[in-house]
Amino acid sequence: MTVLVTGGAGFIGSFVVESYLMEGYSVVVVDNYFSGAKNNLEDVKGNPSLTIYDADIKTSAITEIIAKHKPKIINHHAAQKSIPNSIENPTKDAAENVMGLLNILSACKENPIETFLYISSGGALSNSQDTITEDTPPGFSSPYAITKYAGENYVKLYSQLCNYSYTILRYGNIYGPRQVKEGECGVIPIFVENTLNKSPSQLFTYPDMPKGCVRDYAYVKDVAQANILATKNPINDTINISSGTGIYIKDIYESVQKAFGTNIPLEIHPPRQNDVKYSVLSNEKAKRLLGWSPKTTLEQGLREIYDTTIDLSS
């Protein structure tokens, strides 16, 4: 069976592609390499079941690719993912996250699919100081949050128009090897790069949160497995993919220092505009409906990042 993965050369997308190939799927990757990288697929590029296109989902190329390969499954990871960039240029954010998606969904009318996986953001939609579930009313503190929520609703609507099953995966913060601070971000790749360069990192704090904001972090290979489970068992619903456990950013930094055997002090700064203070997603629904739960601890994941980084530099 053929699956099309948009953004398949990205940090998360490339691990999803590898997982599909290991499961025996034929995989078509579409990526414009704006935030993805060709070397993310280096280990699988010779696989006869993999086809890679350097193409933009906002153009007619995606329609032609879907018509040619007629995938039964579409896994949509491609997106403009930066909250600050969405605030600076909301028009570009909407073009990537809404018009690009609609381009794909329109192609599905002429080329029927069976399953659509849409990647959304639980973190950007957070609007609570409590652990949020899929039923918690979303917050819209950035254009990015608005476009991702709009995308969720387009996917639901087109499932009726095009008669496909779907699963919406709302990611928490994802980390792991191949992550770069300019791409699908979060603080871990920033902390890792600064640590390797022996440079100080910044911690943005609030008077009532001296250890910084709270996030939950899930390891990328665990997240790829959630995609496989949702592909095999689409549930026509929205599911959080997360660790389910909050951790202060200062504690994350200290874990990075421990993994890399360093002790570089933090620089403390006041909070940034539009930062979400607390973002922890419940993963109980994923456990119940997908049979998924995270397997990798933060310490294990950071150690793998360290080992991968050392291997690349040696």
GROMACS .gro file of C-alpha atoms in nm:
model
  314
    1MET     CA    1   0.000   0.000   0.000
    2THR     CA    2   0.126   0.348  -0.088
    3VAL     CA    3   0.145   0.631   0.165
    4LEU     CA    4   0.231   0.989   0.074
    5VAL     CA    5   0.417   1.180   0.345
    6THR     CA    6   0.433   1.556   0.306
    7GLY     CA    7   0.724   1.708   0.494
    8GLY     CA    8   0.885   1.365   0.490
    9ALA     CA    9   1.240   1.506   0.493
   10GLY     CA   10   1.172   1.699   0.812
   11PHE     CA   11   1.292   1.607   1.159
   12ILE     CA   12   0.975   1.420   1.259
   13GLY     CA   13   0.862   1.332   0.908
   14SER     CA   14   1.185   1.146   0.827
   15PHE     CA   15   1.140   0.913   1.125
   16VAL     CA   16   0.781   0.855   1.017
   17VAL     CA   17   0.902   0.766   0.667
   18GLU     CA   18   1.154   0.518   0.808
   19SER     CA   19   0.882   0.357   1.020
   20TYR     CA   20   0.649   0.319   0.721
   21LEU     CA   21   0.926   0.154   0.520
   22MET     CA   22   1.001  -0.087   0.804
   23GLU     CA   23   0.631  -0.177   0.809
   24GLY     CA   24   0.639  -0.263   0.437
   25TYR     CA   25   0.461   0.040   0.291
   26SER     CA   26   0.559   0.205  -0.036
   27VAL     CA   27   0.634   0.566   0.054
   28VAL     CA   28   0.618   0.883  -0.154
   29VAL     CA   29   0.782   1.184   0.008
   30VAL     CA   30   0.702   1.543  -0.088
   31ASP     CA   31   0.921   1.812   0.066
   32ASN     CA   32   1.041   2.155  -0.047
   33TYR     CA   33   1.335   2.142   0.197
   34PHE     CA   34   1.247   2.474   0.356
   35SER     CA   35   1.287   2.322   0.701
   36GLY     CA   36   1.358   1.962   0.603
   37ALA     CA   37   1.695   1.828   0.488
   38LYS     CA   38   1.790   1.573   0.224
   39ASN     CA   39   2.037   1.403   0.456
   40ASN     CA   40   1.754   1.319   0.697
   41LEU     CA   41   1.659   1.044   0.450
   42GLU     CA   42   2.018   0.938   0.380
   43ASP     CA   43   1.978   0.598   0.545
   44VAL     CA   44   1.677   0.500   0.330
   45LYS     CA   45   1.724   0.690   0.003
   46GLY     CA   46   1.824   0.374  -0.185
   47ASN     CA   47   1.516   0.183  -0.074
   48PRO     CA   48   1.320   0.071  -0.382
   49SER     CA   49   0.994   0.136  -0.197
   50LEU     CA   50   1.077   0.506  -0.153
   51THR     CA   51   1.016   0.788  -0.401
   52ILE     CA   52   1.117   1.144  -0.313
   53TYR     CA   53   0.995   1.466  -0.473
   54ASP     CA   54   1.138   1.813  -0.424
   55ALA     CA   55   0.804   1.990  -0.451
   56ASP     CA   56   0.582   2.247  -0.283
   57ILE     CA   57   0.235   2.154  -0.158
   58LYS     CA   58   0.106   2.499  -0.258
   59THR     CA   59   0.166   2.427  -0.628
   60SER     CA   60   0.006   2.202  -0.887
   61ALA     CA   61   0.295   1.960  -0.838
   62ILE     CA   62   0.121   1.798  -0.542
   63THR     CA   63  -0.190   1.735  -0.753
   64GLU     CA   64   0.022   1.571  -1.022
   65ILE     CA   65   0.207   1.355  -0.770
   66ILE     CA   66  -0.115   1.235  -0.608
   67ALA     CA   67  -0.266   1.160  -0.950
   68LYS     CA   68   0.045   0.964  -1.054
   69HIS     CA   69   0.093   0.754  -0.742
   70LYS     CA   70  -0.267   0.735  -0.619
   71PRO     CA   71  -0.176   0.686  -0.254
   72LYS     CA   72  -0.431   0.523  -0.027
   73ILE     CA   73  -0.291   0.705   0.275
   74ILE     CA   74  -0.179   1.066   0.312
   75ASN     CA   75   0.025   1.168   0.615
   76HIS     CA   76   0.044   1.546   0.626
   77HIS     CA   77   0.345   1.670   0.821
   78ALA     CA   78   0.438   1.964   0.597
   79ALA     CA   79   0.366   2.299   0.761
   80GLN     CA   80   0.492   2.639   0.862
   81LYS     CA   81   0.572   2.553   1.222
   82SER     CA   82   0.713   2.869   1.380
   83ILE     CA   83   0.487   3.068   1.611
   84PRO     CA   84   0.708   3.383   1.591
   85ASN     CA   85   0.716   3.359   1.210
   86SER     CA   86   0.338   3.326   1.199
   87ILE     CA   87   0.305   3.648   1.399
   88GLU     CA   88   0.554   3.827   1.176
   89ASN     CA   89   0.402   3.699   0.852
   90PRO     CA   90   0.051   3.560   0.903
   91THR     CA   91  -0.019   3.561   0.530
   92LYS     CA   92   0.265   3.317   0.461
   93ASP     CA   93   0.154   3.107   0.756
   94ALA     CA   94  -0.196   3.081   0.613
   95ALA     CA   95  -0.063   3.005   0.265
   96GLU     CA   96   0.140   2.710   0.392
   97ASN     CA   97  -0.095   2.574   0.656
   98VAL     CA   98  -0.435   2.638   0.499
   99MET     CA   99  -0.393   2.678   0.123
  100GLY     CA  100  -0.132   2.403   0.102
  101LEU     CA  101  -0.363   2.167   0.289
  102LEU     CA  102  -0.660   2.258   0.069
  103ASN     CA  103  -0.449   2.187  -0.237
  104ILE     CA  104  -0.396   1.833  -0.111
  105LEU     CA  105  -0.756   1.780  -0.004
  106SER     CA  106  -0.884   1.903  -0.340
  107ALA     CA  107  -0.668   1.643  -0.513
  108CYS     CA  108  -0.833   1.376  -0.302
  109LYS     CA  109  -1.165   1.445  -0.472
  110GLU     CA  110  -1.027   1.320  -0.803
  111ASN     CA  111  -0.798   1.057  -0.651
  112PRO     CA  112  -0.980   0.886  -0.363
  113ILE     CA  113  -0.782   0.791  -0.053
  114GLU     CA  114  -0.867   0.566   0.240
  115THR     CA  115  -0.692   0.742   0.528
  116PHE     CA  116  -0.570   1.094   0.609
  117LEU     CA  117  -0.338   1.167   0.901
  118TYR     CA  118  -0.320   1.535   0.993
  119ILE     CA  119  -0.051   1.664   1.224
  120SER     CA  120  -0.167   1.943   1.451
  121SER     CA  121  -0.023   2.113   1.758
  122GLY     CA  122  -0.150   2.054   2.107
  123GLY     CA  123   0.108   2.292   2.246
  124ALA     CA  124   0.015   2.589   2.029
  125LEU     CA  125  -0.353   2.533   2.107
  126SER     CA  126  -0.298   2.522   2.483
  127ASN     CA  127  -0.517   2.760   2.678
  128SER     CA  128  -0.504   2.629   3.033
  129GLN     CA  129  -0.284   2.598   3.340
  130ASP     CA  130  -0.405   2.242   3.374
  131THR     CA  131  -0.317   1.934   3.174
  132ILE     CA  132  -0.531   1.961   2.864
  133THR     CA  133  -0.735   1.694   2.694
  134GLU     CA  134  -0.861   1.683   2.340
  135ASP     CA  135  -1.189   1.835   2.464
  136THR     CA  136  -1.030   2.138   2.630
  137PRO     CA  137  -1.139   2.453   2.440
  138PRO     CA  138  -0.840   2.560   2.230
  139GLY     CA  139  -0.653   2.886   2.269
  140PHE     CA  140  -0.562   3.107   1.975
  141SER     CA  141  -0.260   3.308   2.083
  142SER     CA  142  -0.094   3.305   1.741
  143PRO     CA  143  -0.182   3.284   1.371
  144TYR     CA  144  -0.013   2.944   1.371
  145ALA     CA  145  -0.261   2.812   1.628
  146ILE     CA  146  -0.550   2.947   1.422
  147THR     CA  147  -0.432   2.785   1.098
  148LYS     CA  148  -0.365   2.448   1.259
  149TYR     CA  149  -0.711   2.441   1.414
  150ALA     CA  150  -0.863   2.545   1.081
  151GLY     CA  151  -0.674   2.257   0.921
  152GLU     CA  152  -0.824   2.012   1.167
  153ASN     CA  153  -1.172   2.122   1.067
  154TYR     CA  154  -1.097   2.109   0.694
  155VAL     CA  155  -0.977   1.751   0.735
  156LYS     CA  156  -1.297   1.658   0.917
  157LEU     CA  157  -1.516   1.824   0.653
  158TYR     CA  158  -1.335   1.665   0.359
  159SER     CA  159  -1.360   1.324   0.523
  160GLN     CA  160  -1.731   1.353   0.451
  161LEU     CA  161  -1.687   1.503   0.104
  162CYS     CA  162  -1.424   1.250  -0.001
  163ASN     CA  163  -1.526   0.953   0.213
  164TYR     CA  164  -1.197   0.881   0.388
  165SER     CA  165  -1.111   0.792   0.747
  166TYR     CA  166  -0.884   1.025   0.942
  167THR     CA  167  -0.690   1.077   1.261
  168ILE     CA  168  -0.573   1.415   1.386
  169LEU     CA  169  -0.257   1.390   1.594
  170ARG     CA  170  -0.193   1.688   1.820
  171TYR     CA  171   0.173   1.679   1.907
  172GLY     CA  172   0.323   1.805   2.227
  173ASN     CA  173   0.688   1.902   2.214
  174ILE     CA  174   0.888   1.646   2.017
  175TYR     CA  175   1.264   1.597   2.044
  176GLY     CA  176   1.533   1.364   1.916
  177PRO     CA  177   1.822   1.325   1.671
  178ARG     CA  178   1.816   1.533   1.348
  179GLN     CA  179   1.633   1.819   1.519
  180VAL     CA  180   1.772   2.164   1.445
  181LYS     CA  181   1.683   2.488   1.616
  182GLU     CA  182   1.581   2.653   1.287
  183GLY     CA  183   1.328   2.383   1.202
  184GLU     CA  184   1.065   2.207   1.411
  185CYS     CA  185   1.199   2.361   1.723
  186GLY     CA  186   1.154   2.369   2.097
  187VAL     CA  187   1.427   2.441   2.346
  188ILE     CA  188   1.616   2.110   2.336
  189PRO     CA  189   1.797   2.162   2.000
  190ILE     CA  190   1.885   2.517   2.110
  191PHE     CA  191   2.026   2.390   2.438
  192VAL     CA  192   2.216   2.111   2.261
  193GLU     CA  193   2.373   2.341   2.002
  194ASN     CA  194   2.473   2.597   2.264
  195THR     CA  195   2.618   2.323   2.482
  196LEU     CA  196   2.826   2.187   2.194
  197ASN     CA  197   2.950   2.541   2.126
  198LYS     CA  198   3.014   2.598   2.498
  199SER     CA  199   2.782   2.899   2.483
  200PRO     CA  200   2.529   3.004   2.748
  201SER     CA  201   2.158   2.946   2.688
  202GLN     CA  202   1.871   3.176   2.779
  203LEU     CA  203   1.588   3.096   3.019
  204PHE     CA  204   1.275   3.311   2.997
  205THR     CA  205   1.101   3.326   3.333
  206TYR     CA  206   0.791   3.469   3.497
  207PRO     CA  207   0.776   3.602   3.856
  208ASP     CA  208   0.559   3.306   3.952
  209MET     CA  209   0.761   3.058   3.741
  210PRO     CA  210   1.132   3.111   3.818
  211LYS     CA  211   1.223   2.785   3.645
  212GLY     CA  212   1.062   2.897   3.320
  213CYS     CA  213   0.765   2.758   3.133
  214VAL     CA  214   0.639   2.402   3.160
  215ARG     CA  215   0.637   2.165   2.863
  216ASP     CA  216   0.598   1.797   2.799
  217TYR     CA  217   0.841   1.622   2.568
  218ALA     CA  218   0.790   1.304   2.365
  219TYR     CA  219   1.071   1.122   2.185
  220VAL     CA  220   1.054   1.125   1.807
  221LYS     CA  221   1.074   0.748   1.756
  222ASP     CA  222   0.782   0.699   1.993
  223VAL     CA  223   0.590   0.959   1.793
  224ALA     CA  224   0.666   0.777   1.467
  225GLN     CA  225   0.513   0.465   1.617
  226ALA     CA  226   0.197   0.661   1.700
  227ASN     CA  227   0.171   0.746   1.330
  228ILE     CA  228   0.191   0.377   1.238
  229LEU     CA  229  -0.082   0.287   1.486
  230ALA     CA  230  -0.307   0.570   1.361
  231THR     CA  231  -0.249   0.457   1.002
  232LYS     CA  232  -0.351   0.101   1.078
  233ASN     CA  233  -0.645   0.204   1.296
  234PRO     CA  234  -0.781   0.548   1.198
  235ILE     CA  235  -1.037   0.660   1.454
  236ASN     CA  236  -1.201   0.967   1.297
  237ASP     CA  237  -1.106   1.170   1.600
  238THR     CA  238  -0.839   1.393   1.754
  239ILE     CA  239  -0.565   1.249   1.976
  240ASN     CA  240  -0.286   1.409   2.179
  241ILE     CA  241   0.059   1.260   2.131
  242SER     CA  242   0.267   1.357   2.430
  243SER     CA  243   0.454   1.239   2.736
  244GLY     CA  244   0.163   1.345   2.956
  245THR     CA  245   0.412   1.480   3.211
  246GLY     CA  246   0.517   1.843   3.255
  247ILE     CA  247   0.875   1.952   3.309
  248TYR     CA  248   1.016   2.298   3.371
  249ILE     CA  249   1.248   2.425   3.101
  250LYS     CA  250   1.522   2.482   3.359
  251ASP     CA  251   1.504   2.113   3.450
  252ILE     CA  252   1.525   2.022   3.081
  253TYR     CA  253   1.840   2.232   3.053
  254GLU     CA  254   1.995   2.060   3.351
  255SER     CA  255   1.915   1.721   3.196
  256VAL     CA  256   2.093   1.829   2.877
  257GLN     CA  257   2.396   1.937   3.078
  258LYS     CA  258   2.402   1.601   3.253
  259ALA     CA  259   2.373   1.404   2.927
  260PHE     CA  260   2.658   1.602   2.768
  261GLY     CA  261   2.876   1.612   3.080
  262THR     CA  262   2.886   1.992   3.097
  263ASN     CA  263   2.789   2.263   3.343
  264ILE     CA  264   2.731   2.584   3.147
  265PRO     CA  265   2.524   2.842   3.340
  266LEU     CA  266   2.194   2.981   3.214
  267GLU     CA  267   2.120   3.346   3.138
  268ILE     CA  268   1.789   3.452   3.298
  269HIS     CA  269   1.559   3.685   3.102
  270PRO     CA  270   1.201   3.815   3.135
  271PRO     CA  271   0.926   3.634   2.944
  272ARG     CA  272   0.876   3.665   2.570
  273GLN     CA  273   0.557   3.780   2.402
  274ASN     CA  274   0.306   3.505   2.321
  275ASP     CA  275   0.489   3.234   2.513
  276VAL     CA  276   0.254   2.964   2.641
  277LYS     CA  277   0.338   2.936   3.011
  278TYR     CA  278   0.210   2.584   3.066
  279SER     CA  279   0.164   2.320   2.799
  280VAL     CA  280   0.105   1.962   2.907
  281LEU     CA  281  -0.118   1.730   2.708
  282SER     CA  282  -0.301   1.431   2.844
  283ASN     CA  283  -0.221   1.114   2.648
  284GLU     CA  284  -0.489   0.897   2.809
  285LYS     CA  285  -0.697   0.894   2.491
  286ALA     CA  286  -0.398   0.775   2.286
  287LYS     CA  287  -0.345   0.494   2.533
  288ARG     CA  288  -0.711   0.396   2.521
  289LEU     CA  289  -0.791   0.425   2.149
  290LEU     CA  290  -0.454   0.368   1.980
  291GLY     CA  291  -0.283   0.150   2.237
  292TRP     CA  292   0.005   0.399   2.231
  293SER     CA  293   0.214   0.528   2.515
  294PRO     CA  294   0.562   0.682   2.521
  295LYS     CA  295   0.842   0.434   2.588
  296THR     CA  296   1.151   0.658   2.601
  297THR     CA  297   1.241   0.865   2.907
  298LEU     CA  298   1.387   1.213   2.867
  299GLU     CA  299   1.722   1.088   2.995
  300GLN     CA  300   1.727   0.802   2.742
  301GLY     CA  301   1.631   1.033   2.456
  302LEU     CA  302   1.895   1.292   2.545
  303ARG     CA  303   2.154   1.019   2.568
  304GLU     CA  304   2.066   0.906   2.215
  305ILE     CA  305   2.098   1.265   2.093
  306TYR     CA  306   2.440   1.278   2.258
  307ASP     CA  307   2.551   0.948   2.105
  308THR     CA  308   2.428   1.052   1.759
  309THR     CA  309   2.598   1.390   1.785
  310ILE     CA  310   2.929   1.235   1.887
  311ASP     CA  311   2.905   0.978   1.604
  312LEU     CA  312   2.847   1.256   1.347
  313SER     CA  313   3.140   1.463   1.474
  314SER     CA  314   3.388   1.174   1.493
   0.00000   0.00000   0.00000
